[in-house]
Amino acid sequence: MEITPQPAAPQPYRGQVQAVVFDWAGTLVDFGSFAPTQVLIDAFAGFGITVSMAEARLPMGLAKWDHIQALGRQDGVARRWQQQHGRAMSDADVDTLYATFLPLQIERVAAYSDPIPGAIEVLATLRARTIRIGSCSGYPRVVMDKLLPHAVSQGIRVDHAVATDDLAAGGRPGPWMALANVLELGITDVRACIKIDDTVPGITEGLAAGMWTVGLSLSGNETGLSLAELAALSPAETAVFRDRAAAKLNAAGAHYVIDTIAGLPAIVDAIEARLARGEQP
């Protein structure tokens, strides 16, 4: 009897973390992730449709055209659109909304995009450890081209940035933007990478790319409060927001959930210890 040779089992990666791939809004900049959501609310308002902040946040992490389409399919928004326009929202309506949204987003993105506390220091720590700094976003390229120089002026500099419309394959929740960072940065193993994000599609992206994933419970979309609003809460109130966001990100498969980017260096240490033991993402 002929025996078909079996492929050798892949060897575990036991080296150091080589790269961290960051999301932008709610992760590196824009505490509470307001730039994408508030502008979407304003774009819908121009068509006579009231959208709440909670509704606008539900599809966060997707490319903005997809975000608008998903928002328009939510029961409440779809009902209000039907009442206002006498028909369901079509893809042509999504195109029109997107064309309205995009100039507003370009105009306002810098105003919302101050660095999240700890971000500048964490990036410096990673560089001191020779860890490459990648990034990707649900923003299209024209918005990223406005955001990136503003971020540099504020002390946020990455080694590579991928916009959601840079790749023919598309954006989140697929792995392509994260993997484009792997290629550009010359990373030798996806298991040496960490994807950090404040949204479920961003966690799904990192998992699909074979990376370790870190969710953010307080600085981003899942809590959706400004830094001042969060600071005004009692410890008990903060815990409610933290636990609710962490439950959602953990359910999406995040390997770790931390409050903000400031907690990332300790997670890098923990992941490197697990890799040394032969554990894999």
Short mmCIF file of C-alpha atoms in Angstrom, two decimals, residues 1 3 47 59-60 65-66 70 83 86 143 157 176 181 205 211 214 216 235:
data_model
loop_
_atom_site.label_atom_id
_atom_site.label_comp_id
_atom_site.label_asym_id
_atom_site.label_seq_id
_atom_site.Cartn_x
_atom_site.Cartn_y
_atom_site.Cartn_z
CA MET A 1 0.00 0.00 0.00
CA ILE A 3 1.66 5.80 1.92
CA PHE A 47 -30.75 64.09 3.92
CA PRO A 59 -20.71 49.40 12.16
CA MET A 60 -17.47 51.14 13.21
CA TRP A 65 -18.89 53.28 2.20
CA ASP A 66 -19.65 49.94 3.87
CA ALA A 70 -24.64 49.05 7.14
CA GLN A 83 -40.57 57.53 5.92
CA GLY A 86 -40.67 56.85 0.39
CA VAL A 143 -8.65 61.22 4.55
CA ARG A 157 4.68 58.81 13.35
CA TRP A 176 -5.57 42.38 3.73
CA ASN A 181 1.82 46.03 6.59
CA GLU A 205 -8.99 41.58 10.81
CA MET A 211 -1.78 37.90 14.47
CA VAL A 214 -5.42 43.56 21.49
CA LEU A 216 -9.19 48.77 23.61
CA PRO A 235 -14.72 54.30 39.38
#
